[in-house]
Amino acid sequence: MLSNAIINITNLRLRTFIGFNPDEMQKQQDVVINIEIQYPASNGFANDDVEQALNYKTITKEIIHHVENGRFLLLEKLVSDVLDICSAHPWTHYAKVTVDKPHALRFADSVSLSLEWQKD
C-alpha cells in the first residue's frame, strides 16, 4: 500500500517588503509562513535512503531567499510564489501554503491567505 509522506513547515518567520501603501514599500514587515507538502512514500523509507526523501531544507532555503529578497504588492502574489516553489519538485503531488501578515489590521492579530495546489 502506498501512502503519503507529509512535510509540515510551521511558523517560518521572515521579513519582506509586502504591501502597496507608501510606508509598507519603505519598511520590511514580518510574515509567518506555514507549509504542507505531500509526496508519495516509497520503499526507500524502509531502507533509510536519503535519496528517496524530499529535501525540505533545500525547499525552505529557496523560500527564505525568495521572500527576503522580494518585493510584493499583494499577499496573494507572495503566497502564490511560495506555493510555486513548494510544488516545483516532481515528487510533490499536493502543497498548501498559508502566509500571515501580523498587525495588518488594527484590531486583528493577523491577516492570512492560503492557496493549495494539487497535481492532476
Short mmCIF file of N, CA and C in Angstrom, two decimals:
data_model
loop_
_atom_site.label_atom_id
_atom_site.label_comp_id
_atom_site.label_asym_id
_atom_site.label_seq_id
_atom_site.Cartn_x
_atom_site.Cartn_y
_atom_site.Cartn_z
N MET A 1 0.84 -1.18 0.00
CA MET A 1 0.00 0.00 0.00
C MET A 1 0.89 1.25 0.00
N LEU A 2 0.64 2.16 -0.91
CA LEU A 2 1.41 3.40 -1.00
C LEU A 2 0.71 4.48 -0.18
N SER A 3 1.45 5.15 0.65
CA SER A 3 0.88 6.23 1.47
C SER A 3 1.62 7.53 1.18
N ASN A 4 1.09 8.60 1.73
CA ASN A 4 1.70 9.91 1.55
C ASN A 4 2.66 10.23 2.68
N ALA A 5 3.79 10.81 2.32
CA ALA A 5 4.65 11.45 3.30
C ALA A 5 4.19 12.90 3.35
N ILE A 6 4.01 13.43 4.55
CA ILE A 6 3.51 14.80 4.72
C ILE A 6 4.55 15.59 5.49
N ILE A 7 5.07 16.62 4.85
CA ILE A 7 6.02 17.53 5.49
C ILE A 7 5.25 18.78 5.90
N ASN A 8 5.39 19.19 7.15
CA ASN A 8 4.82 20.45 7.63
C ASN A 8 5.95 21.35 8.08
N ILE A 9 5.99 22.53 7.52
CA ILE A 9 6.93 23.57 7.95
C ILE A 9 6.08 24.60 8.67
N THR A 10 6.33 24.77 9.96
CA THR A 10 5.42 25.54 10.82
C THR A 10 6.06 26.84 11.29
N ASN A 11 5.34 27.93 11.05
CA ASN A 11 5.71 29.25 11.56
C ASN A 11 7.11 29.69 11.14
N LEU A 12 7.38 29.61 9.85
CA LEU A 12 8.63 30.15 9.29
C LEU A 12 8.50 31.68 9.30
N ARG A 13 9.27 32.32 10.13
CA ARG A 13 9.16 33.77 10.34
C ARG A 13 10.22 34.50 9.52
N LEU A 14 9.74 35.32 8.58
CA LEU A 14 10.63 36.05 7.68
C LEU A 14 10.22 37.51 7.63
N ARG A 15 11.08 38.33 7.02
CA ARG A 15 10.78 39.75 6.81
C ARG A 15 10.91 40.05 5.33
N THR A 16 9.95 40.85 4.83
CA THR A 16 9.95 41.20 3.42
C THR A 16 9.20 42.51 3.21
N PHE A 17 9.31 43.04 2.02
CA PHE A 17 8.51 44.19 1.64
C PHE A 17 7.19 43.66 1.10
N ILE A 18 6.09 43.96 1.82
CA ILE A 18 4.78 43.47 1.43
C ILE A 18 3.75 44.59 1.61
N GLY A 19 3.07 44.92 0.53
CA GLY A 19 2.03 45.95 0.59
C GLY A 19 2.28 47.04 -0.43
N PHE A 20 1.26 47.87 -0.59
CA PHE A 20 1.35 48.93 -1.59
C PHE A 20 1.20 50.33 -1.00
N ASN A 21 1.00 50.44 0.30
CA ASN A 21 0.98 51.75 0.94
C ASN A 21 2.42 52.26 1.02
N PRO A 22 2.61 53.57 0.95
CA PRO A 22 3.97 54.12 0.94
C PRO A 22 4.85 53.63 2.08
N ASP A 23 4.32 53.56 3.30
CA ASP A 23 5.14 53.10 4.42
C ASP A 23 5.48 51.61 4.29
N GLU A 24 4.58 50.81 3.70
CA GLU A 24 4.85 49.39 3.50
C GLU A 24 5.93 49.16 2.45
N MET A 25 6.04 50.08 1.52
CA MET A 25 7.03 49.94 0.45
C MET A 25 8.42 50.38 0.90
N GLN A 26 8.50 51.05 2.05
CA GLN A 26 9.77 51.55 2.56
C GLN A 26 10.35 50.70 3.68
N LYS A 27 9.50 49.90 4.34
CA LYS A 27 9.94 49.18 5.54
C LYS A 27 9.52 47.72 5.45
N GLN A 28 10.47 46.82 5.71
CA GLN A 28 10.13 45.40 5.70
C GLN A 28 9.18 45.08 6.85
N GLN A 29 8.33 44.09 6.60
CA GLN A 29 7.37 43.64 7.60
C GLN A 29 7.55 42.15 7.86
N ASP A 30 7.08 41.73 9.01
CA ASP A 30 7.10 40.31 9.35
C ASP A 30 6.02 39.57 8.59
N VAL A 31 6.34 38.35 8.16
CA VAL A 31 5.35 37.41 7.65
C VAL A 31 5.62 36.07 8.31
N VAL A 32 4.58 35.28 8.48
CA VAL A 32 4.70 33.96 9.08
C VAL A 32 4.13 32.97 8.07
N ILE A 33 4.96 32.01 7.69
CA ILE A 33 4.60 31.08 6.61
C ILE A 33 4.43 29.67 7.18
N ASN A 34 3.31 29.04 6.80
CA ASN A 34 3.05 27.65 7.15
C ASN A 34 2.84 26.88 5.86
N ILE A 35 3.48 25.72 5.77
CA ILE A 35 3.51 24.95 4.54
C ILE A 35 3.21 23.49 4.83
N GLU A 36 2.44 22.89 3.93
CA GLU A 36 2.26 21.43 3.93
C GLU A 36 2.60 20.94 2.54
N ILE A 37 3.47 19.95 2.47
CA ILE A 37 3.85 19.32 1.20
C ILE A 37 3.64 17.82 1.33
N GLN A 38 2.95 17.24 0.35
CA GLN A 38 2.74 15.80 0.35
C GLN A 38 3.39 15.19 -0.88
N TYR A 39 4.01 14.06 -0.67
CA TYR A 39 4.60 13.31 -1.77
C TYR A 39 4.50 11.83 -1.44
N PRO A 40 4.58 10.95 -2.45
CA PRO A 40 4.40 9.53 -2.18
C PRO A 40 5.54 8.97 -1.32
N ALA A 41 5.14 8.24 -0.31
CA ALA A 41 6.13 7.50 0.46
C ALA A 41 6.61 6.34 -0.41
N SER A 42 7.84 5.92 -0.22
CA SER A 42 8.37 4.86 -1.07
C SER A 42 9.08 3.81 -0.23
N ASN A 43 9.51 2.77 -0.87
CA ASN A 43 10.24 1.71 -0.19
C ASN A 43 11.57 2.22 0.36
N GLY A 44 12.05 3.31 -0.16
CA GLY A 44 13.30 3.88 0.32
C GLY A 44 13.26 4.25 1.78
N PHE A 45 12.06 4.56 2.29
CA PHE A 45 11.95 4.92 3.70
C PHE A 45 12.35 3.74 4.58
N ALA A 46 11.92 2.54 4.19
CA ALA A 46 12.24 1.34 4.98
C ALA A 46 13.75 1.12 5.04
N ASN A 47 14.44 1.54 3.99
CA ASN A 47 15.90 1.38 3.93
C ASN A 47 16.65 2.60 4.45
N ASP A 48 15.90 3.60 4.93
CA ASP A 48 16.51 4.82 5.45
C ASP A 48 17.37 5.50 4.39
N ASP A 49 16.83 5.57 3.15
CA ASP A 49 17.55 6.10 2.00
C ASP A 49 17.26 7.58 1.82
N VAL A 50 18.25 8.42 2.05
CA VAL A 50 18.10 9.87 1.95
C VAL A 50 17.65 10.29 0.55
N GLU A 51 18.08 9.60 -0.45
CA GLU A 51 17.74 9.94 -1.85
C GLU A 51 16.26 9.73 -2.15
N GLN A 52 15.56 9.00 -1.30
CA GLN A 52 14.14 8.73 -1.52
C GLN A 52 13.23 9.67 -0.72
N ALA A 53 13.81 10.66 -0.08
CA ALA A 53 13.05 11.63 0.71
C ALA A 53 13.15 13.01 0.07
N LEU A 54 12.10 13.76 0.19
CA LEU A 54 12.08 15.13 -0.32
C LEU A 54 12.90 16.00 0.65
N ASN A 55 13.81 16.80 0.13
CA ASN A 55 14.70 17.59 0.99
C ASN A 55 14.02 18.91 1.36
N TYR A 56 13.39 18.94 2.52
CA TYR A 56 12.68 20.14 2.96
C TYR A 56 13.62 21.29 3.28
N LYS A 57 14.87 20.99 3.62
CA LYS A 57 15.83 22.06 3.90
C LYS A 57 16.14 22.86 2.63
N THR A 58 16.30 22.17 1.51
CA THR A 58 16.55 22.85 0.23
C THR A 58 15.37 23.73 -0.16
N ILE A 59 14.16 23.20 0.00
CA ILE A 59 12.95 23.96 -0.34
C ILE A 59 12.85 25.19 0.56
N THR A 60 13.09 25.01 1.85
CA THR A 60 13.00 26.12 2.80
C THR A 60 14.02 27.21 2.50
N LYS A 61 15.24 26.82 2.16
CA LYS A 61 16.27 27.81 1.81
C LYS A 61 15.85 28.63 0.59
N GLU A 62 15.26 27.98 -0.40
CA GLU A 62 14.80 28.70 -1.60
C GLU A 62 13.68 29.68 -1.25
N ILE A 63 12.77 29.26 -0.38
CA ILE A 63 11.68 30.14 0.05
C ILE A 63 12.24 31.34 0.80
N ILE A 64 13.15 31.11 1.73
CA ILE A 64 13.74 32.20 2.50
C ILE A 64 14.41 33.21 1.58
N HIS A 65 15.20 32.73 0.65
CA HIS A 65 15.87 33.63 -0.29
C HIS A 65 14.87 34.44 -1.10
N HIS A 66 13.86 33.78 -1.63
CA HIS A 66 12.87 34.46 -2.48
C HIS A 66 12.09 35.52 -1.69
N VAL A 67 11.64 35.16 -0.50
CA VAL A 67 10.81 36.07 0.30
C VAL A 67 11.63 37.24 0.81
N GLU A 68 12.79 36.97 1.38
CA GLU A 68 13.57 38.06 1.98
C GLU A 68 14.18 39.00 0.95
N ASN A 69 14.34 38.54 -0.28
CA ASN A 69 14.89 39.40 -1.33
C ASN A 69 13.83 39.94 -2.28
N GLY A 70 12.57 39.66 -1.98
CA GLY A 70 11.49 40.07 -2.87
C GLY A 70 10.77 41.32 -2.39
N ARG A 71 9.94 41.81 -3.29
CA ARG A 71 9.02 42.92 -3.00
C ARG A 71 7.67 42.51 -3.57
N PHE A 72 6.65 42.58 -2.73
CA PHE A 72 5.34 42.10 -3.11
C PHE A 72 4.29 43.16 -2.79
N LEU A 73 3.48 43.51 -3.77
CA LEU A 73 2.38 44.43 -3.52
C LEU A 73 1.23 43.70 -2.83
N LEU A 74 0.98 42.47 -3.25
CA LEU A 74 -0.17 41.71 -2.75
C LEU A 74 0.27 40.47 -1.98
N LEU A 75 -0.45 40.17 -0.92
CA LEU A 75 -0.25 38.94 -0.18
C LEU A 75 -0.47 37.73 -1.09
N GLU A 76 -1.43 37.86 -2.01
CA GLU A 76 -1.72 36.78 -2.95
C GLU A 76 -0.51 36.41 -3.79
N LYS A 77 0.26 37.38 -4.23
CA LYS A 77 1.46 37.13 -5.03
C LYS A 77 2.52 36.41 -4.21
N LEU A 78 2.72 36.86 -2.99
CA LEU A 78 3.70 36.21 -2.11
C LEU A 78 3.33 34.75 -1.88
N VAL A 79 2.08 34.49 -1.55
CA VAL A 79 1.63 33.11 -1.30
C VAL A 79 1.77 32.27 -2.56
N SER A 80 1.39 32.82 -3.69
CA SER A 80 1.50 32.11 -4.97
C SER A 80 2.94 31.74 -5.29
N ASP A 81 3.86 32.66 -5.07
CA ASP A 81 5.28 32.39 -5.33
C ASP A 81 5.81 31.27 -4.43
N VAL A 82 5.46 31.30 -3.15
CA VAL A 82 5.91 30.26 -2.23
C VAL A 82 5.31 28.91 -2.63
N LEU A 83 4.04 28.92 -3.03
CA LEU A 83 3.40 27.69 -3.47
C LEU A 83 4.08 27.13 -4.72
N ASP A 84 4.48 28.00 -5.63
CA ASP A 84 5.21 27.55 -6.83
C ASP A 84 6.52 26.85 -6.45
N ILE A 85 7.22 27.38 -5.47
CA ILE A 85 8.47 26.76 -5.02
C ILE A 85 8.18 25.38 -4.41
N CYS A 86 7.13 25.30 -3.61
CA CYS A 86 6.78 24.03 -2.94
C CYS A 86 6.33 22.96 -3.93
N SER A 87 5.69 23.37 -5.00
CA SER A 87 5.13 22.39 -5.95
C SER A 87 6.08 22.09 -7.11
N ALA A 88 7.23 22.70 -7.14
CA ALA A 88 8.15 22.55 -8.27
C ALA A 88 8.81 21.16 -8.33
N HIS A 89 9.02 20.53 -7.19
CA HIS A 89 9.68 19.23 -7.19
C HIS A 89 8.76 18.20 -7.85
N PRO A 90 9.29 17.37 -8.73
CA PRO A 90 8.44 16.41 -9.46
C PRO A 90 7.72 15.40 -8.57
N TRP A 91 8.22 15.16 -7.38
CA TRP A 91 7.56 14.21 -6.48
C TRP A 91 6.35 14.82 -5.77
N THR A 92 6.33 16.14 -5.64
CA THR A 92 5.23 16.79 -4.92
C THR A 92 3.92 16.58 -5.66
N HIS A 93 2.91 16.10 -4.93
CA HIS A 93 1.61 15.98 -5.58
C HIS A 93 0.54 16.83 -4.89
N TYR A 94 0.87 17.44 -3.75
CA TYR A 94 -0.05 18.36 -3.09
C TYR A 94 0.78 19.32 -2.24
N ALA A 95 0.37 20.59 -2.26
CA ALA A 95 1.02 21.58 -1.39
C ALA A 95 -0.01 22.62 -0.97
N LYS A 96 0.13 23.09 0.25
CA LYS A 96 -0.71 24.17 0.77
C LYS A 96 0.20 25.16 1.48
N VAL A 97 -0.02 26.43 1.20
CA VAL A 97 0.76 27.49 1.82
C VAL A 97 -0.18 28.51 2.43
N THR A 98 0.09 28.89 3.67
CA THR A 98 -0.63 29.96 4.34
C THR A 98 0.40 30.98 4.80
N VAL A 99 0.16 32.24 4.46
CA VAL A 99 1.05 33.31 4.91
C VAL A 99 0.23 34.27 5.76
N ASP A 100 0.72 34.53 6.97
CA ASP A 100 0.12 35.50 7.86
C ASP A 100 0.91 36.80 7.79
N LYS A 101 0.18 37.90 7.81
CA LYS A 101 0.78 39.22 7.88
C LYS A 101 0.33 39.83 9.22
N PRO A 102 1.16 39.64 10.26
CA PRO A 102 0.77 40.15 11.58
C PRO A 102 0.60 41.67 11.57
N HIS A 103 -0.35 42.12 12.34
CA HIS A 103 -0.59 43.56 12.55
C HIS A 103 -1.04 44.28 11.29
N ALA A 104 -1.58 43.56 10.32
CA ALA A 104 -2.05 44.20 9.09
C ALA A 104 -3.32 45.02 9.33
N LEU A 105 -4.11 44.59 10.31
CA LEU A 105 -5.33 45.32 10.68
C LEU A 105 -5.24 45.72 12.15
N ARG A 106 -5.75 46.88 12.44
CA ARG A 106 -5.61 47.47 13.76
C ARG A 106 -6.14 46.58 14.88
N PHE A 107 -7.27 45.95 14.71
CA PHE A 107 -7.88 45.19 15.80
C PHE A 107 -7.78 43.68 15.60
N ALA A 108 -6.87 43.24 14.75
CA ALA A 108 -6.70 41.81 14.49
C ALA A 108 -5.24 41.42 14.73
N ASP A 109 -5.03 40.19 15.17
CA ASP A 109 -3.67 39.70 15.36
C ASP A 109 -2.95 39.57 14.02
N SER A 110 -3.71 39.20 12.98
CA SER A 110 -3.07 38.89 11.71
C SER A 110 -4.12 38.84 10.60
N VAL A 111 -3.64 38.97 9.39
CA VAL A 111 -4.42 38.66 8.19
C VAL A 111 -3.66 37.55 7.48
N SER A 112 -4.38 36.52 7.03
CA SER A 112 -3.69 35.43 6.35
C SER A 112 -4.40 35.09 5.05
N LEU A 113 -3.63 34.45 4.17
CA LEU A 113 -4.15 33.97 2.90
C LEU A 113 -3.56 32.60 2.66
N SER A 114 -4.40 31.68 2.16
CA SER A 114 -3.95 30.33 1.87
C SER A 114 -4.24 29.99 0.41
N LEU A 115 -3.33 29.22 -0.17
CA LEU A 115 -3.54 28.66 -1.51
C LEU A 115 -3.11 27.21 -1.48
N GLU A 116 -3.79 26.40 -2.28
CA GLU A 116 -3.46 24.98 -2.41
C GLU A 116 -3.17 24.65 -3.85
N TRP A 117 -2.36 23.62 -4.04
CA TRP A 117 -2.03 23.11 -5.37
C TRP A 117 -2.08 21.59 -5.31
N GLN A 118 -2.63 20.99 -6.36
CA GLN A 118 -2.65 19.53 -6.44
C GLN A 118 -2.33 19.11 -7.87
N LYS A 119 -1.45 18.14 -7.98
CA LYS A 119 -1.08 17.61 -9.29
C LYS A 119 -2.28 16.89 -9.89
N ASP A 120 -2.48 17.12 -11.17
CA ASP A 120 -3.61 16.46 -11.87
C ASP A 120 -3.39 14.99 -12.01
#
